[in-house]
C-alpha positions as a printed Julia matrix, in Angstrom:
177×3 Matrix{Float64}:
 -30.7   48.85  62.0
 -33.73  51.29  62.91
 -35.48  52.66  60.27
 -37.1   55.77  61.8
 -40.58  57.62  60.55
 -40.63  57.7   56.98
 -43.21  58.6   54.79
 -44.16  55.5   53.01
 -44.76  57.45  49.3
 -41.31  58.34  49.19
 -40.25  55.41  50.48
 -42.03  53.17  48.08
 -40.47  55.33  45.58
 -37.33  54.91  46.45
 -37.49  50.95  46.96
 -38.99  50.96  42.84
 -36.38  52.6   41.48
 -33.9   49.83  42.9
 -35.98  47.05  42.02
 -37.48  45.99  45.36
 -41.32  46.56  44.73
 -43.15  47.23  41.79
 -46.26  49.71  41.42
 -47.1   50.44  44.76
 -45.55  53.79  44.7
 -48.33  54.9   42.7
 -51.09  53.1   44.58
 -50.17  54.66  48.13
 -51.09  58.24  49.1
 -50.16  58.18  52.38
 -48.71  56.97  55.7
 -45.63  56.33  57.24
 -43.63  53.44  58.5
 -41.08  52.63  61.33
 -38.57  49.78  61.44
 -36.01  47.25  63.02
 -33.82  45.09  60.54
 -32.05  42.51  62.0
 -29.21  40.17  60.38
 -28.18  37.21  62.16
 -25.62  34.13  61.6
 -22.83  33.78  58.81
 -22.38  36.87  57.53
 -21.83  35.47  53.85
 -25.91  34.78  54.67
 -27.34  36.17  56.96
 -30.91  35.79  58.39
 -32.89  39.35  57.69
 -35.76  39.54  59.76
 -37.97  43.04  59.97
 -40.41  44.19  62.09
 -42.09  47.38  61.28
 -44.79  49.37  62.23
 -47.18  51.44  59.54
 -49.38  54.53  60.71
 -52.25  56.3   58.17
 -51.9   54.18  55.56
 -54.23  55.8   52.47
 -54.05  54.18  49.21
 -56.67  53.66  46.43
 -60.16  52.88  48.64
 -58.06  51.34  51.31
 -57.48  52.9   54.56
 -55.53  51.8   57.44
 -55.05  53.46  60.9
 -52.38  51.29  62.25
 -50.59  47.6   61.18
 -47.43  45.44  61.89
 -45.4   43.93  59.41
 -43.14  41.13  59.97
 -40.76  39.71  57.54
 -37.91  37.06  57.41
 -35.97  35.81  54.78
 -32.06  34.85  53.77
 -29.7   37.28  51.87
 -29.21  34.85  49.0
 -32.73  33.27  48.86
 -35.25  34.99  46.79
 -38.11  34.33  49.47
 -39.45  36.39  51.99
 -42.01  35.08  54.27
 -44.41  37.64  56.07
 -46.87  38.29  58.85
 -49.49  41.54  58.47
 -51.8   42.54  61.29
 -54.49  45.58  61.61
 -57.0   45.73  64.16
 -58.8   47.87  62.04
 -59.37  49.01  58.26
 -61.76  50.6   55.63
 -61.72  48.75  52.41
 -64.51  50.47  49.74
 -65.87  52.41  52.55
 -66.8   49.18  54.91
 -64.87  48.71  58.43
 -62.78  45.81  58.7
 -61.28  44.39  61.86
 -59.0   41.41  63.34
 -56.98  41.65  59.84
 -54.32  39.2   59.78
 -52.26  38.1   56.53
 -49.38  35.28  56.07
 -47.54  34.2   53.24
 -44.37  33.91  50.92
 -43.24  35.92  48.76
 -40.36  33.82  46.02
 -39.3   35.62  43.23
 -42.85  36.52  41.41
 -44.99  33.54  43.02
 -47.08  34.47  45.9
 -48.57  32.74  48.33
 -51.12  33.83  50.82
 -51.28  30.9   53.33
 -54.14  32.92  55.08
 -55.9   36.53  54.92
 -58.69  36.8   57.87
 -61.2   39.32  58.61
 -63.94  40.07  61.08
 -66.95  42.68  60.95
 -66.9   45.56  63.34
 -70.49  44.65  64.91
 -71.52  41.13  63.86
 -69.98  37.7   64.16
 -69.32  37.92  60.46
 -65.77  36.14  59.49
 -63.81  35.68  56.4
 -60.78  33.55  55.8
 -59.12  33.04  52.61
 -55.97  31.65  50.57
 -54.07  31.89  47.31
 -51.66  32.34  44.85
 -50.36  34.56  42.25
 -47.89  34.56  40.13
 -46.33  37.84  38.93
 -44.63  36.69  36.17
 -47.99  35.05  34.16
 -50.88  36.46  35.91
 -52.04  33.26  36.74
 -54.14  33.07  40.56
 -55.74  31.01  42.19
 -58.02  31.48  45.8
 -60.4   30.08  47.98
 -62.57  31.96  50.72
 -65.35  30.73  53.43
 -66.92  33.0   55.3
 -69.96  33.25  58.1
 -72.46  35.37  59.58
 -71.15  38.36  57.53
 -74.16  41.4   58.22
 -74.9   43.24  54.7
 -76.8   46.04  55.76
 -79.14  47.8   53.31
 -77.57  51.3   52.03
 -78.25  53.93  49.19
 -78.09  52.25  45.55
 -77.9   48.68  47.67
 -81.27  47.47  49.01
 -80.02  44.05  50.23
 -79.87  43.28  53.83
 -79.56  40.02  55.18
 -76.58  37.75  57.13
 -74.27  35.71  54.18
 -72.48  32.56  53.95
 -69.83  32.31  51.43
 -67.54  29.55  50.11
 -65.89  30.51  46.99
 -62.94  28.87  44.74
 -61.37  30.02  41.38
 -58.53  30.34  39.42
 -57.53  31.82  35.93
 -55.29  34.71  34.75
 -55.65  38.44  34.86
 -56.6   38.06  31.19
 -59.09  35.02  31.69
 -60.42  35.4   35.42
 -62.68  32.32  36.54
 -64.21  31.59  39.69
């Protein structure tokens, strides 16, 4: 099945009002999305796998020129593994490249087996991991990261090169780190 240019607000809105995301709709401004569903084997469960491409993403202080999605998963399992690349984005006005995200999605647990980025001009790297669970709010994470440039800017005098190894855990309600 090809899903052809869509505009992902509508889309999103039309996916939460049948149950298949939750609150995004309101987060995303803009973009649009192309796509090629596949089901394969018995058809009383099938394999779905996806493969979709997303152009001008604009949500809330997120902005993405281009990414891939790839997803996989079996009609009657509530899992759905996933694969998200950009070679670019601009998260709270800083550029972001080399973005690359795996995990599982089952039921309301997430996990992120890996989220990796990469400054623009610098040899700065972070990679990261976690969980979260929909259902109580509970997370957990754990990031390293090298040679990340902060460069000084208006209201931020700081400049320097970073290390950073950081590991936490809590709820929504009771965040620790």
């Amino acid at each position: 099945v090809r899903i052809g240019a869509t505009e992902l607000p509508a889309l999103l809105t039309v996916l939460g009002s049948i149950g298949l995301v939750e609150g995004a709709e309101a987060a995303v401004r803009g973009g649009a999305a192309t796509a090629d569903i596949t089901l394969r084997g018995v058809p009383a469960d099938p394999e779905i796998t996806a493969e979709a491409s997303i152009d001008r993403l604009a949500a809330d202080r997120i902005t993405v020129p281009s990414a891939r999605v790839s997803v996989s998963s079996r009609a009657r399992a509530p899992a759905l593994d996933f694969i998200v690349t950009a070679p670019a984005a601009t998260v709270e006005g800083q550029r972001l490249d080399n973005i690359r995200s795996t995990g599982r999605l089952d039921g309301s647990f997430l996990r992120l087996h890996e989220v990796a980025v990469a400054q623009p001009d610098g040899a700065g790297r972070v990679l990261a991991n976690g969980t979260y669970d929909r259902s109580s709010g509970a997370y957990t994470f754990s990031a390293d990261g090298s040679g990340w440039l902060i460069a000084a800017a208006e209201g931020q005098p700081v400049s320097g090169i970073a290390t950073l190894r950081v590991k936490g855990g809590g709820t929504i309600e009771d965040p620790r780190a």
